Amino acid sequence: MKKILLLTILLTILALPVFSIGFGYHILEVRSEPEFANGTFPSSIKYQFNFPVPDFIGGNITELTFRLDNGLIYRSLDQDPVTGKYYSKYPELLASAGFEEGQRRDYSVQFDEFALIFSQGILKTPLSDKDLFRIEASFGGRFENAFERLFFMYNEDNTSGVFNSSYNVPRFPSEVWNAYPELAKKDDGLRSTLTTFLNCGFDINLLRDEIVKKNGIKLSAEYRYSPKSLPLSDGKADFNRLTVKLEGALTLFTIKQSNGYSWCSTVIGVDVTYRNIKGSIVPAYATSGEIFGIIPPRTEQNIYGRLYLTIFGPQIKAKDLYPFFTIFNDFALSKGRVINSQEDEVIKEYALSYGIKAELVIYNFANIFYEIGYVYKNVFNNSPYQVQAKFGITVGV
């Protein structure tokens, strides 16, 4: 209760400037989940407030923002809660937990994340309106509450879930959640957690992004420190994480219209992310590294990314109204100790998938997309997945 009260006071203090001075506000992203009418309806939203601050370095951008991200997502129970062993590598553990072959092990997570972010640009670049070099520091927190998948709430014929094998019958009577510390029950019976973190990072921007033409590279790095001793934290996180991302793109050709807009352009590119995590208590949200169709094993070191070829269609009466198609090949490598493993298991696994994504950009306000692909190299020598498809709408203001 004390931590909830402190968080309420913090959010109130941070919100006061929003109503007392001029500020900028915009929605960064509205996301959807397949459970909501096949992704038609939104399930989470990310938005931020931009506080007016003077530029500390003349000609370079200084920003102070308060970012919020909340909604509903789904996760899968891929590891044995006690030992941390992967079910896909040790299928015999499925039977001991009462899971049937092929049974979905998804559960719902309601989340709220906040961050107060300060960033400062250094040196101008002729490539874009962004600064060549940017440093950033932030303090934030994340609340999560986990429960069974939503359809169990209105399907009385199927009440078997991740936490209960049947109505009010726990699937894991010991309630030991070493592999997923955020899922351990609290005294109030909720599987909730509140953790806080400190971030610092930088990026070097040599990427010229002209909507349908992209050329150059961008390097970014972020270090996150999330000990259980930080204010407001309930102790369900104790880790540090380094993330380094490299983006590169090259425009192969472009055909212009007479009004200066583009009829067609083709861009080839690559995005690669390296992540290193150390810690004794690592919540699931801190280990995300999903590629199309699969979430790679959670290990101390991960490399994942995408090779792609994008074909942009005509800009229709405006530079920000256009269709495009992307052919991609995703890759992921998981190496090192399995996160939260109680037996210090070390693995090395990789996964590969490919697909195509069709998308329509509507005045930079909404993106409508359809994505279809196939996992052709699965982890732990398991069979590849069947063809998977996604449909969704993202909105930003």
Coordinates of C-alpha atoms in Angstrom, one line a residue:
M1 CA 0.0 0.0 0.0
K2 CA 2.9 2.4 0.8
K3 CA 4.5 1.8 -2.6
I4 CA 1.2 2.4 -4.4
L5 CA 0.7 5.6 -2.4
L6 CA 4.2 6.8 -3.3
L7 CA 3.7 6.0 -6.9
T8 CA 0.4 7.9 -6.9
I9 CA 2.2 10.9 -5.4
L10 CA 5.0 10.7 -7.9
L11 CA 2.6 10.6 -10.9
T12 CA 0.6 13.5 -9.5
I13 CA 3.8 15.6 -9.1
L14 CA 4.9 14.7 -12.6
A15 CA 1.4 15.6 -14.0
L16 CA 1.2 19.0 -12.4
P17 CA 3.4 20.7 -15.0
V18 CA 1.1 19.3 -17.7
F19 CA -1.8 21.4 -16.5
S20 CA 0.2 24.5 -15.4
I21 CA 2.3 25.3 -18.5
G22 CA 2.2 24.8 -22.2
F23 CA 3.1 21.3 -23.3
G24 CA 3.2 19.0 -26.3
Y25 CA 1.2 15.8 -26.2
H26 CA 1.0 13.0 -28.8
I27 CA 0.1 9.3 -29.1
L28 CA 3.2 7.3 -30.1
E29 CA 1.5 4.0 -30.9
V30 CA -1.8 2.2 -30.5
R31 CA -1.3 -1.6 -30.6
S32 CA -3.6 -4.6 -31.0
E33 CA -3.5 -8.3 -30.0
P34 CA -4.9 -11.3 -32.0
E35 CA -7.3 -12.1 -29.2
F36 CA -9.2 -8.9 -29.8
A37 CA -11.1 -9.7 -33.0
N38 CA -8.0 -10.9 -34.8
G39 CA -6.2 -7.7 -33.9
T40 CA -8.9 -5.3 -35.1
F41 CA -9.4 -3.6 -31.8
P42 CA -6.7 -1.8 -29.8
S43 CA -5.3 -3.4 -26.6
S44 CA -2.5 -1.1 -25.6
I45 CA -1.4 2.5 -26.1
K46 CA 1.8 4.4 -25.8
Y47 CA 1.8 8.2 -25.4
Q48 CA 4.0 11.0 -24.0
F49 CA 4.0 14.6 -22.8
N50 CA 6.7 16.9 -24.0
F51 CA 7.6 19.6 -21.5
P52 CA 8.9 23.0 -22.9
V53 CA 12.5 23.4 -21.9
P54 CA 15.2 25.7 -23.4
D55 CA 17.9 24.1 -25.5
F56 CA 20.9 23.9 -23.3
I57 CA 23.3 23.8 -26.3
G58 CA 22.4 26.3 -28.9
G59 CA 21.2 24.7 -32.2
N60 CA 20.8 21.3 -30.6
I61 CA 17.6 19.7 -29.3
T62 CA 17.0 19.4 -25.5
E63 CA 13.9 17.4 -24.5
L64 CA 12.1 16.5 -21.3
T65 CA 9.3 14.0 -21.7
F66 CA 7.0 11.9 -19.6
R67 CA 6.1 8.7 -21.4
L68 CA 3.3 6.3 -20.5
D69 CA 2.6 2.9 -21.9
N70 CA -0.3 0.7 -20.8
G71 CA -2.7 -2.0 -21.9
L72 CA -3.0 -5.7 -22.2
I73 CA -0.6 -8.2 -23.7
Y74 CA -0.2 -12.0 -23.8
R75 CA 2.7 -14.1 -22.8
S76 CA 3.4 -17.8 -23.0
L77 CA 4.7 -20.1 -20.2
D78 CA 7.7 -21.6 -22.0
Q79 CA 9.8 -22.6 -19.0
D80 CA 9.2 -24.8 -15.9
P81 CA 8.4 -22.3 -13.1
V82 CA 10.6 -24.0 -10.6
T83 CA 13.8 -25.1 -12.5
G84 CA 13.6 -22.7 -15.5
K85 CA 14.0 -25.5 -18.0
Y86 CA 12.4 -25.0 -21.4
Y87 CA 9.3 -27.2 -22.1
S88 CA 10.3 -27.4 -25.8
K89 CA 13.7 -29.0 -24.8
Y90 CA 12.3 -31.2 -21.9
P91 CA 8.7 -32.1 -23.1
E92 CA 8.4 -34.6 -20.3
L93 CA 7.9 -31.6 -17.9
L94 CA 4.7 -30.8 -19.7
A95 CA 3.0 -34.0 -18.5
S96 CA 4.2 -33.5 -14.9
A97 CA 2.6 -30.1 -15.0
G98 CA -0.7 -31.5 -16.3
F99 CA -0.4 -29.8 -19.7
E100 CA -1.8 -31.7 -22.7
E101 CA 0.2 -32.0 -25.9
G102 CA -0.4 -28.9 -28.1
Q103 CA -2.3 -27.1 -25.3
R104 CA -1.8 -23.3 -25.3
R105 CA 0.1 -21.9 -22.4
D106 CA -0.8 -18.3 -22.8
Y107 CA -1.7 -15.9 -20.0
S108 CA -2.8 -12.3 -19.9
V109 CA -0.8 -9.4 -18.5
Q110 CA -2.2 -6.0 -17.7
F111 CA 0.7 -3.5 -17.6
D112 CA 1.4 0.2 -16.9
E113 CA 4.9 1.6 -17.6
F114 CA 6.1 5.2 -17.0
A115 CA 9.4 7.0 -17.7
L116 CA 10.6 10.5 -17.1
I117 CA 13.2 11.1 -19.9
F118 CA 15.8 13.8 -20.4
S119 CA 17.7 13.9 -23.7
Q120 CA 20.3 16.3 -25.1
G121 CA 21.5 16.5 -28.7
I122 CA 25.1 17.3 -29.6
L123 CA 26.3 18.4 -33.0
K124 CA 24.1 19.0 -36.0
T125 CA 24.0 16.7 -39.0
P126 CA 23.0 17.6 -42.6
L127 CA 21.3 14.2 -43.0
S128 CA 18.2 15.0 -41.0
D129 CA 16.6 17.4 -38.5
K130 CA 17.9 15.2 -35.7
D131 CA 21.2 15.7 -34.0
L132 CA 24.3 13.7 -34.9
F133 CA 24.9 12.6 -31.3
R134 CA 22.3 12.3 -28.6
I135 CA 22.6 11.3 -24.9
E136 CA 19.6 10.3 -22.7
A137 CA 18.9 9.5 -19.1
S138 CA 15.6 8.4 -17.5
F139 CA 13.9 7.0 -14.4
G140 CA 10.9 4.8 -14.8
G141 CA 8.8 2.0 -13.4
R142 CA 6.5 -0.8 -14.5
F143 CA 3.5 -2.4 -12.9
E144 CA 2.2 -5.8 -14.1
N145 CA -0.7 -8.0 -13.1
A146 CA -1.0 -11.4 -14.6
F147 CA -4.1 -13.6 -14.9
E148 CA -5.6 -16.3 -17.2
R149 CA -6.2 -15.6 -20.9
L150 CA -9.3 -13.6 -21.4
F151 CA -11.4 -16.2 -23.1
F152 CA -11.5 -18.3 -20.0
M153 CA -13.7 -15.6 -18.5
Y154 CA -16.6 -16.3 -20.8
N155 CA -16.0 -19.9 -21.9
E156 CA -17.4 -22.1 -19.2
D157 CA -16.6 -25.3 -21.1
N158 CA -12.8 -24.7 -21.1
T159 CA -11.5 -23.5 -17.7
S160 CA -8.1 -25.1 -17.9
G161 CA -5.4 -22.5 -17.9
V162 CA -1.8 -21.8 -16.9
F163 CA -2.3 -21.0 -13.2
N164 CA -5.3 -23.3 -12.6
S165 CA -5.8 -26.8 -14.1
S166 CA -9.5 -26.5 -13.4
Y167 CA -11.7 -24.2 -11.5
N168 CA -9.9 -23.0 -8.3
V169 CA -7.4 -25.9 -8.6
P170 CA -3.8 -24.6 -8.8
R171 CA -1.7 -26.2 -11.5
F172 CA 1.5 -25.6 -9.5
P173 CA 0.6 -26.2 -5.8
S174 CA 4.0 -25.1 -4.6
E175 CA 3.6 -21.6 -6.0
V176 CA 7.3 -21.4 -6.6
W177 CA 8.0 -19.2 -9.6
N178 CA 11.8 -19.0 -9.9
A179 CA 11.7 -18.7 -13.7
Y180 CA 9.0 -16.0 -13.7
P181 CA 9.5 -14.0 -10.5
E182 CA 6.8 -11.5 -11.5
L183 CA 4.2 -14.3 -11.4
A184 CA 4.6 -15.2 -7.7
K185 CA 1.5 -14.5 -5.7
K186 CA 1.4 -11.6 -3.2
D187 CA -0.4 -11.6 0.1
D188 CA -3.5 -10.2 -1.6
G189 CA -3.6 -13.2 -4.0
L190 CA -2.6 -11.1 -7.1
R191 CA 0.2 -12.1 -9.4
S192 CA 1.4 -8.5 -9.6
T193 CA 4.7 -6.6 -9.5
L194 CA 6.0 -3.1 -9.4
T195 CA 9.6 -2.5 -10.4
T196 CA 11.6 0.6 -11.1
F197 CA 14.7 1.3 -13.2
L198 CA 17.3 3.8 -14.2
N199 CA 18.3 4.1 -17.9
C200 CA 21.2 5.9 -19.7
G201 CA 22.1 5.7 -23.3
F202 CA 23.2 7.4 -26.5
D203 CA 22.7 7.2 -30.3
I204 CA 24.8 8.3 -33.3
N205 CA 22.6 9.1 -36.2
L206 CA 24.0 9.0 -39.7
L207 CA 20.8 7.8 -41.3
R208 CA 19.0 10.0 -43.8
D209 CA 15.3 9.1 -43.5
E210 CA 13.1 10.6 -46.3
I211 CA 10.0 8.5 -45.8
V212 CA 10.3 6.4 -49.0
K213 CA 14.1 6.8 -49.3
K214 CA 16.5 5.7 -46.5
N215 CA 20.3 5.8 -46.6
G216 CA 23.0 5.5 -43.9
I217 CA 23.4 3.9 -40.5
K218 CA 22.3 4.6 -36.9
L219 CA 23.9 3.2 -33.8
S220 CA 22.2 3.3 -30.4
A221 CA 23.0 1.9 -27.0
E222 CA 21.1 1.7 -23.7
Y223 CA 22.1 0.5 -20.2
R224 CA 19.3 -0.3 -17.7
Y225 CA 19.9 -0.7 -13.9
S226 CA 17.1 -2.2 -12.0
P227 CA 18.1 -3.4 -8.5
K228 CA 15.5 -4.4 -6.0
S229 CA 16.7 -1.6 -3.7
L230 CA 15.4 1.2 -5.9
P231 CA 12.5 3.3 -4.6
L232 CA 9.0 1.9 -5.2
S233 CA 10.3 -1.5 -6.3
D234 CA 8.7 -4.6 -4.7
G235 CA 11.9 -6.6 -5.0
K236 CA 10.8 -8.8 -8.0
A237 CA 13.6 -7.4 -10.2
D238 CA 17.4 -7.3 -9.7
F239 CA 19.3 -7.1 -12.9
N240 CA 21.2 -4.9 -15.3
R241 CA 20.9 -4.9 -19.1
L242 CA 23.0 -3.6 -22.0
T243 CA 21.3 -3.2 -25.4
V244 CA 23.1 -2.2 -28.6
K245 CA 21.2 -1.7 -31.8
L246 CA 22.5 -1.1 -35.3
E247 CA 20.3 0.0 -38.2
G248 CA 21.4 0.4 -41.8
A249 CA 19.6 1.1 -45.1
L250 CA 20.3 1.8 -48.7
T251 CA 17.9 3.0 -51.4
L252 CA 18.5 1.0 -54.6
F253 CA 16.4 3.2 -56.9
T254 CA 13.5 5.6 -56.9
I255 CA 11.1 6.9 -59.6
K256 CA 9.7 10.3 -59.1
Q257 CA 6.4 11.9 -60.1
S258 CA 6.3 15.3 -61.8
N259 CA 5.1 16.9 -58.5
G260 CA 8.2 15.6 -56.7
Y261 CA 6.5 12.7 -54.9
S262 CA 7.6 9.2 -55.5
W263 CA 6.0 6.6 -57.9
C264 CA 8.1 3.8 -56.6
S265 CA 11.3 3.2 -54.6
T266 CA 13.2 0.2 -53.2
V267 CA 15.2 0.1 -50.0
I268 CA 17.3 -2.7 -48.7
G269 CA 18.3 -2.8 -45.0
V270 CA 19.2 -4.6 -41.9
D271 CA 18.4 -4.1 -38.2
V272 CA 20.5 -6.0 -35.6
T273 CA 20.2 -5.9 -31.8
Y274 CA 22.6 -7.3 -29.2
R275 CA 21.4 -7.7 -25.6
N276 CA 23.3 -8.8 -22.5
I277 CA 21.5 -9.3 -19.2
K278 CA 23.0 -10.1 -15.8
G279 CA 21.1 -10.5 -12.6
S280 CA 19.5 -12.9 -10.1
I281 CA 15.9 -11.8 -10.6
V282 CA 14.9 -11.0 -14.2
P283 CA 11.2 -10.4 -15.1
A284 CA 9.9 -11.5 -18.4
Y285 CA 9.3 -8.0 -19.8
A286 CA 13.1 -7.3 -19.6
T287 CA 14.0 -10.2 -21.9
S288 CA 11.9 -9.4 -25.0
G289 CA 13.6 -10.3 -28.3
E290 CA 10.8 -11.5 -30.5
I291 CA 11.2 -12.2 -34.2
F292 CA 8.3 -13.1 -36.5
G293 CA 6.6 -16.3 -35.3
I294 CA 8.8 -17.1 -32.3
I295 CA 10.2 -15.8 -29.1
P296 CA 13.8 -17.1 -28.8
P297 CA 15.0 -18.7 -25.5
R298 CA 15.7 -16.2 -22.7
T299 CA 19.5 -16.3 -22.2
E300 CA 22.1 -13.9 -20.9
Q301 CA 23.1 -13.0 -24.4
N302 CA 20.9 -12.5 -27.4
I303 CA 21.3 -11.3 -31.0
Y304 CA 18.3 -10.8 -33.1
G305 CA 17.3 -8.8 -36.1
R306 CA 15.9 -8.6 -39.6
L307 CA 17.2 -8.4 -43.2
Y308 CA 14.6 -6.8 -45.5
L309 CA 13.8 -5.5 -48.9
T310 CA 11.0 -2.8 -49.0
I311 CA 9.2 -1.7 -52.1
F312 CA 7.4 1.6 -51.6
G313 CA 4.3 2.3 -53.8
P314 CA 3.2 5.7 -55.1
Q315 CA 2.7 8.6 -52.7
I316 CA -1.0 9.3 -53.3
K317 CA -1.5 13.1 -53.4
A318 CA 0.6 13.5 -50.3
K319 CA 4.1 12.4 -49.2
D320 CA 2.7 10.5 -46.1
L321 CA -0.1 8.5 -47.9
Y322 CA 1.4 5.4 -49.5
P323 CA 1.4 1.6 -49.6
F324 CA 4.6 -0.5 -49.2
F325 CA 5.6 -4.2 -49.1
T326 CA 8.4 -5.7 -47.2
I327 CA 10.1 -9.1 -47.8
F328 CA 12.0 -10.1 -44.7
N329 CA 14.2 -12.7 -43.1
D330 CA 14.4 -12.6 -39.3
F331 CA 17.1 -14.2 -37.2
A332 CA 17.8 -14.8 -33.6
L333 CA 20.6 -16.3 -31.5
S334 CA 20.3 -17.2 -27.8
K335 CA 23.6 -18.0 -26.1
G336 CA 24.7 -18.4 -22.5
R337 CA 23.0 -19.2 -19.2
V338 CA 19.3 -19.5 -19.3
I339 CA 17.7 -16.5 -17.5
N340 CA 16.5 -17.4 -13.9
S341 CA 17.7 -21.0 -14.4
Q342 CA 18.1 -22.8 -11.0
E343 CA 20.6 -25.3 -12.5
D344 CA 22.8 -22.8 -14.4
E345 CA 21.9 -24.4 -17.7
V346 CA 23.9 -23.1 -20.6
I347 CA 22.5 -23.3 -24.2
K348 CA 23.1 -22.1 -27.7
E349 CA 20.1 -22.0 -30.0
Y350 CA 19.1 -20.0 -33.1
A351 CA 15.9 -19.5 -35.0
L352 CA 15.1 -18.3 -38.5
S353 CA 11.8 -17.1 -40.1
Y354 CA 10.8 -15.3 -43.3
G355 CA 7.7 -13.6 -44.6
I356 CA 6.1 -10.6 -46.3
K357 CA 4.3 -7.6 -44.9
A358 CA 1.9 -5.4 -46.7
E359 CA 1.2 -2.0 -45.1
L360 CA -0.8 1.2 -45.9
V361 CA 0.4 4.4 -44.3
I362 CA -2.4 7.0 -43.9
Y363 CA -1.0 10.5 -43.3
N364 CA 1.3 9.2 -40.6
F365 CA -1.8 8.9 -38.5
A366 CA -2.6 5.2 -39.0
N367 CA -0.8 2.1 -40.4
I368 CA -2.9 -0.9 -41.5
F369 CA -0.9 -4.0 -42.1
Y370 CA -1.1 -7.7 -42.9
E371 CA 1.8 -9.9 -42.3
I372 CA 2.3 -13.6 -43.2
G373 CA 5.4 -15.8 -42.6
Y374 CA 6.9 -19.1 -41.6
V375 CA 9.5 -20.2 -39.0
Y376 CA 11.8 -22.5 -41.0
K377 CA 14.4 -23.1 -38.2
N378 CA 13.0 -23.7 -34.8
V379 CA 14.9 -24.0 -31.5
F380 CA 15.8 -27.2 -29.7
N381 CA 15.5 -29.2 -33.0
N382 CA 11.7 -28.9 -32.8
S383 CA 9.6 -29.0 -36.0
P384 CA 9.1 -25.7 -37.8
Y385 CA 5.9 -23.9 -37.2
Q386 CA 3.0 -23.8 -39.7
V387 CA 2.4 -20.6 -41.7
Q388 CA 1.4 -17.7 -39.4
A389 CA -0.4 -14.5 -40.2
K390 CA -1.1 -11.2 -38.4
F391 CA -3.4 -8.3 -39.1
G392 CA -3.4 -5.1 -37.2
I393 CA -3.7 -1.4 -37.0
T394 CA -1.4 1.1 -35.3
V395 CA -2.2 4.7 -34.7
G396 CA 0.0 7.6 -33.8
V397 CA -0.7 11.3 -33.4

